[in-house]
Amino acid sequence: LSGCDSGFGQATARHLDIMGFRVFASVLDLQSPGAQELRQSCSPRLTLLQMDLTKTDDIQRVLQHIQAHTNSTGLWGLVNNAGFNDTIADAELSPLGKFRSCMEVNFFGSLELTKGLLPLLRSAGGRIVTVSSPAGDMPFPCLAAYGASKAALSLLMDTFRSELQPWGIKVSLILPGYYKTGTTCDPAFWNLQKQQLLASLPQELLQAYGEDYVEEINQQFIQFMKVAVEDLSAVVNSITDGLLAANPAVRYYPGQGLGIMYFIHRYLPYFVRDLFLKGFFINPKLPRALRQEHHNDVKKA
């Protein structure tokens, strides 16, 4: 189970431990408050492992540990939960490096871990449950880097689902609504990210969009955070069902409002979908270069 420092991973590790399972829970930092909390609240069956999904050495060390402790039994389930995003901005304003870091954690890290554990999962005819995002299915404003990585992850897992059927391995995707997890709901974190983004933008882009445009996106996102759901149990129950149900769903949608969102996405025209996503999430103001007052200023000059 990856990404157990906080949020879904931490809550799921605790839940599975209470149910009596032997859980291997990976965390970024063995001394983090989340890791300490798991140590205190879980049974000795739970094993905490340090793993950064961007580091092959970390992944290989975890793979060796799990292989050594499950060789005789095989491994029943893998939960790809670790996720990363630190950018709220238009695709044009998001540095390439931000796209790469999202892909490194959300896609390549999960791919490497899954491939490494497949021999053990095949021998047990086990399960793979992966936490993706509706942002991987729909063009949420200002989430291009994160959304593109989750789109790649969802397609990869759907391919695994098809290819691993002959081995008896069932693969499920979890597409949660908006929940309060880790730094994703910390305004100070996002304000710092905004400052760093503004400092890194080329002058031409800053002129075209305007600093106030980036400020406004950030303000709207911080407002949106206030609707984040604190009770993670719907997601934990979906992950657990994916691991234990005789016939798990291919996709789980825990969270409010996802039914209407996917209905609009699938059946209504593109402009309706785009309007809905802006109304629901972030509706950026016009970039500076497109605003009437800017054109008037240019004419006067």
Coordinates of C-alpha atoms in Angstrom, one line a residue:
L1 CA 0.0 0.0 0.0
S2 CA 1.8 3.1 -1.2
G3 CA 1.5 6.7 0.1
C4 CA 0.5 6.0 3.7
D5 CA 1.9 9.2 5.3
S6 CA -1.6 10.7 5.3
G7 CA -5.0 10.7 3.7
F8 CA -6.4 7.6 1.9
G9 CA -3.3 5.5 2.4
Q10 CA -3.0 6.1 6.1
A11 CA -6.7 5.5 6.7
T12 CA -6.8 2.3 4.5
A13 CA -3.6 0.9 6.2
R14 CA -5.3 1.3 9.6
H15 CA -8.6 -0.2 8.4
L16 CA -7.0 -3.3 6.8
D17 CA -4.8 -3.8 9.9
I18 CA -8.0 -3.7 12.1
M19 CA -9.5 -6.3 9.8
G20 CA -6.6 -8.6 10.5
F21 CA -4.5 -8.4 7.3
R22 CA -0.8 -8.2 7.1
V23 CA -0.1 -4.8 5.7
F24 CA 3.0 -3.4 4.1
A25 CA 2.6 0.4 4.2
S26 CA 5.0 2.6 2.4
V27 CA 5.7 6.2 3.6
L28 CA 7.9 9.0 2.3
D29 CA 9.4 9.5 5.8
L30 CA 9.5 6.9 8.6
Q31 CA 9.6 9.8 11.1
S32 CA 6.6 11.7 9.7
P33 CA 3.6 12.3 12.0
G34 CA 1.5 10.0 9.8
A35 CA 4.1 7.2 10.1
Q36 CA 4.3 7.7 13.9
E37 CA 0.5 7.6 14.1
L38 CA 0.4 4.3 12.2
R39 CA 3.0 2.8 14.5
Q40 CA 1.0 3.7 17.6
S41 CA -2.5 2.8 16.3
C42 CA -1.8 -0.4 14.4
S43 CA -0.9 -4.0 15.4
P44 CA 2.7 -5.4 15.1
R45 CA 1.5 -7.1 11.8
L46 CA 1.8 -3.8 10.0
T47 CA 5.2 -3.1 8.4
L48 CA 6.2 0.5 7.6
L49 CA 8.6 0.8 4.7
Q50 CA 10.3 4.0 3.5
M51 CA 9.7 4.6 -0.3
D52 CA 10.0 7.5 -2.6
L53 CA 8.3 6.5 -5.9
T54 CA 10.7 8.7 -7.9
K55 CA 13.7 6.6 -6.7
T56 CA 14.3 3.2 -8.3
D57 CA 16.6 2.2 -5.4
D58 CA 13.7 2.8 -2.9
I59 CA 11.3 0.8 -5.0
Q60 CA 13.7 -2.1 -5.4
R61 CA 14.4 -2.2 -1.7
V62 CA 10.7 -2.4 -0.9
L63 CA 10.2 -5.1 -3.6
Q64 CA 13.0 -7.2 -2.1
H65 CA 11.5 -6.8 1.4
I66 CA 8.0 -7.8 0.3
Q67 CA 9.4 -10.7 -1.8
A68 CA 11.3 -12.1 1.2
H69 CA 8.3 -12.0 3.4
T70 CA 5.6 -13.3 1.0
N71 CA 7.5 -15.8 -1.2
S72 CA 5.7 -18.8 0.3
T73 CA 2.2 -17.2 0.3
G74 CA 2.3 -14.8 -2.7
L75 CA 0.8 -11.3 -2.3
W76 CA -2.9 -10.9 -2.3
G77 CA -3.2 -7.2 -3.0
L78 CA -1.4 -4.1 -4.2
V79 CA -2.9 -0.6 -3.6
N80 CA -1.4 2.1 -5.7
N81 CA -2.4 5.1 -3.7
A82 CA 0.6 7.5 -3.6
G83 CA -0.2 10.7 -5.7
F84 CA 1.4 14.0 -6.2
N85 CA 0.4 17.5 -7.4
D86 CA 1.9 20.9 -6.6
T87 CA 0.6 23.0 -9.5
I88 CA -2.7 24.9 -10.0
A89 CA -2.2 26.7 -13.3
D90 CA -3.1 26.7 -17.0
A91 CA -1.0 24.2 -19.0
E92 CA 0.8 27.0 -20.7
L93 CA 1.8 28.5 -17.3
S94 CA 2.9 25.1 -15.8
P95 CA 6.6 24.5 -16.2
L96 CA 7.5 21.3 -18.0
G97 CA 9.3 20.1 -14.9
K98 CA 5.9 20.1 -13.1
F99 CA 4.4 17.7 -15.7
R100 CA 7.5 15.5 -15.3
S101 CA 7.3 15.3 -11.5
C102 CA 3.6 14.4 -11.7
M103 CA 4.3 11.7 -14.2
E104 CA 7.3 10.4 -12.2
V105 CA 5.1 9.7 -9.1
N106 CA 1.6 9.2 -10.4
F107 CA 2.5 7.1 -13.5
F108 CA 6.1 5.8 -13.6
G109 CA 6.4 5.1 -9.9
S110 CA 3.1 3.1 -9.9
L111 CA 4.1 1.3 -13.1
E112 CA 7.5 0.2 -11.6
L113 CA 6.0 -0.9 -8.4
T114 CA 3.1 -2.8 -10.1
K115 CA 5.5 -4.6 -12.5
G116 CA 7.8 -5.5 -9.7
L117 CA 5.0 -7.1 -7.6
L118 CA 3.2 -8.9 -10.5
P119 CA 5.0 -12.2 -10.1
L120 CA 3.8 -12.4 -6.4
L121 CA 0.3 -11.2 -7.4
R122 CA 0.1 -13.8 -10.2
S123 CA 1.0 -16.6 -7.9
A124 CA -1.8 -15.6 -5.5
G125 CA -4.3 -14.7 -8.2
G126 CA -4.6 -11.4 -6.3
R127 CA -5.9 -7.8 -6.8
I128 CA -4.6 -4.5 -7.9
V129 CA -6.4 -1.4 -6.7
T130 CA -5.3 2.0 -7.9
V131 CA -6.4 5.5 -6.8
S132 CA -6.7 7.7 -9.9
S133 CA -8.8 10.8 -10.3
P134 CA -11.8 12.2 -12.3
A135 CA -9.2 14.8 -13.4
G136 CA -7.7 12.0 -15.5
D137 CA -11.0 11.7 -17.4
M138 CA -12.1 15.4 -17.8
P139 CA -10.2 18.6 -18.5
F140 CA -10.5 20.3 -15.1
P141 CA -9.3 23.9 -15.5
C142 CA -5.7 24.5 -14.2
L143 CA -5.0 20.7 -13.5
A144 CA -3.3 19.7 -16.7
A145 CA -0.1 18.4 -15.2
Y146 CA -1.9 16.3 -12.6
G147 CA -4.7 15.3 -14.9
A148 CA -2.5 14.1 -17.7
S149 CA -0.5 11.9 -15.3
K150 CA -3.8 10.4 -13.9
A151 CA -5.1 9.9 -17.4
A152 CA -2.0 7.9 -18.2
L153 CA -2.3 5.9 -15.0
S154 CA -6.0 5.1 -15.6
L155 CA -5.3 3.8 -19.1
L156 CA -2.4 1.8 -17.9
M157 CA -4.5 0.1 -15.2
D158 CA -7.3 -0.6 -17.7
T159 CA -4.7 -2.3 -19.9
F160 CA -3.4 -4.3 -17.0
R161 CA -7.1 -5.3 -16.2
S162 CA -7.5 -6.7 -19.7
E163 CA -4.1 -8.4 -19.9
L164 CA -4.1 -9.9 -16.4
Q165 CA -7.6 -11.5 -16.7
P166 CA -6.1 -14.9 -17.8
W167 CA -4.1 -15.0 -14.6
G168 CA -7.1 -14.4 -12.4
I169 CA -5.9 -11.0 -11.3
K170 CA -8.7 -8.4 -10.9
V171 CA -7.8 -4.7 -11.3
S172 CA -10.0 -1.8 -10.0
L173 CA -9.7 1.9 -10.3
I174 CA -10.9 4.3 -7.6
L175 CA -11.9 7.8 -8.8
P176 CA -12.7 9.8 -5.7
G177 CA -14.4 13.2 -5.3
Y178 CA -12.6 15.9 -3.4
Y179 CA -11.4 14.9 0.0
K180 CA -9.2 16.5 2.7
T181 CA -5.9 14.7 2.4
G182 CA -2.3 15.8 3.3
T183 CA -1.0 19.2 2.0
T184 CA -3.8 19.3 -0.6
C185 CA -5.9 21.4 1.8
D186 CA -3.2 23.6 3.2
P187 CA -3.6 27.3 1.9
A188 CA -0.1 28.1 3.0
F189 CA 1.3 25.4 0.8
W190 CA -0.6 26.6 -2.2
N191 CA 0.3 30.2 -1.6
L192 CA 4.0 29.3 -1.6
Q193 CA 3.5 27.3 -4.9
K194 CA 1.8 30.3 -6.4
Q195 CA 4.8 32.6 -5.4
Q196 CA 7.3 30.2 -6.9
L197 CA 5.3 29.9 -10.1
L198 CA 5.1 33.7 -10.5
A199 CA 8.8 34.0 -9.9
S200 CA 9.6 31.3 -12.5
L201 CA 7.3 32.6 -15.3
P202 CA 8.9 34.2 -18.4
Q203 CA 8.2 37.9 -18.7
E204 CA 6.2 37.5 -21.9
L205 CA 3.8 35.0 -20.3
L206 CA 3.4 37.1 -17.2
Q207 CA 2.5 40.1 -19.4
A208 CA 0.0 38.0 -21.4
Y209 CA -1.8 36.5 -18.5
G210 CA -1.2 39.0 -15.7
E211 CA -0.1 38.4 -12.1
D212 CA -3.7 39.0 -11.0
Y213 CA -4.9 36.1 -13.2
V214 CA -2.6 33.6 -11.3
E215 CA -3.7 35.2 -8.0
E216 CA -7.3 34.7 -8.9
I217 CA -6.9 31.0 -9.8
N218 CA -5.2 30.5 -6.5
Q219 CA -7.9 32.3 -4.5
Q220 CA -10.6 30.2 -6.2
F221 CA -8.8 27.0 -5.5
I222 CA -8.4 27.9 -1.8
Q223 CA -12.2 28.6 -1.8
F224 CA -12.9 25.3 -3.4
M225 CA -10.8 23.5 -0.7
K226 CA -13.4 24.4 1.8
V227 CA -15.8 21.9 0.3
A228 CA -13.3 19.0 0.7
V229 CA -14.9 16.1 2.6
E230 CA -13.1 15.1 5.8
D231 CA -14.6 11.7 6.2
L232 CA -12.5 9.4 4.1
S233 CA -14.5 6.2 4.8
A234 CA -16.2 6.1 1.4
V235 CA -12.8 5.9 -0.3
V236 CA -11.4 3.4 2.2
N237 CA -14.5 1.2 1.7
S238 CA -14.1 1.3 -2.1
I239 CA -10.4 0.3 -1.8
T240 CA -11.4 -2.5 0.6
D241 CA -14.2 -3.7 -1.7
G242 CA -11.7 -3.8 -4.6
L243 CA -9.4 -6.0 -2.6
L244 CA -12.0 -8.3 -1.1
A245 CA -15.2 -8.5 -3.1
A246 CA -15.8 -11.7 -5.1
N247 CA -16.5 -9.5 -8.1
P248 CA -15.0 -6.1 -7.5
A249 CA -16.1 -3.2 -9.7
V250 CA -13.8 -2.1 -12.5
R251 CA -14.3 1.5 -11.3
Y252 CA -15.4 3.0 -8.0
Y253 CA -16.7 6.6 -7.7
P254 CA -16.7 7.5 -4.0
G255 CA -17.8 11.1 -3.3
Q256 CA -20.6 13.6 -3.9
G257 CA -21.6 14.9 -7.3
L258 CA -19.5 12.5 -9.5
G259 CA -22.6 10.9 -11.0
I260 CA -23.9 14.2 -12.5
M261 CA -20.3 15.1 -13.5
Y262 CA -19.8 11.9 -15.5
F263 CA -23.3 12.2 -17.0
I264 CA -22.5 15.7 -18.3
H265 CA -19.1 14.5 -19.5
R266 CA -20.4 11.6 -21.5
Y267 CA -23.7 12.8 -22.8
L268 CA -23.8 16.6 -23.2
P269 CA -21.9 18.9 -25.6
Y270 CA -18.4 20.0 -24.9
F271 CA -19.3 23.6 -24.1
V272 CA -21.7 22.4 -21.4
R273 CA -19.0 20.1 -19.9
D274 CA -16.5 23.0 -19.9
L275 CA -19.0 25.4 -18.3
F276 CA -19.9 22.8 -15.6
L277 CA -16.2 22.2 -14.7
K278 CA -15.5 25.9 -14.5
G279 CA -18.6 26.4 -12.3
F280 CA -17.8 23.5 -10.1
F281 CA -14.0 24.0 -9.8
I282 CA -12.1 27.0 -11.1
N283 CA -13.4 29.7 -13.5
P284 CA -10.4 31.8 -14.5
K285 CA -10.9 35.4 -15.4
L286 CA -9.8 36.6 -18.9
P287 CA -6.0 36.7 -19.3
R288 CA -4.7 40.3 -19.2
A289 CA -3.9 40.6 -22.9
L290 CA -7.6 39.8 -23.8
R291 CA -9.2 42.2 -21.4
Q292 CA -10.9 45.4 -22.8
E293 CA -9.1 47.8 -20.4
H294 CA -5.7 46.3 -21.6
H295 CA -6.6 47.0 -25.2
N296 CA -7.7 50.5 -24.3
D297 CA -4.4 51.1 -22.5
V298 CA -2.4 49.9 -25.5
K299 CA -4.4 52.2 -27.8
K300 CA -3.8 55.2 -25.6
A301 CA 0.0 54.5 -25.5

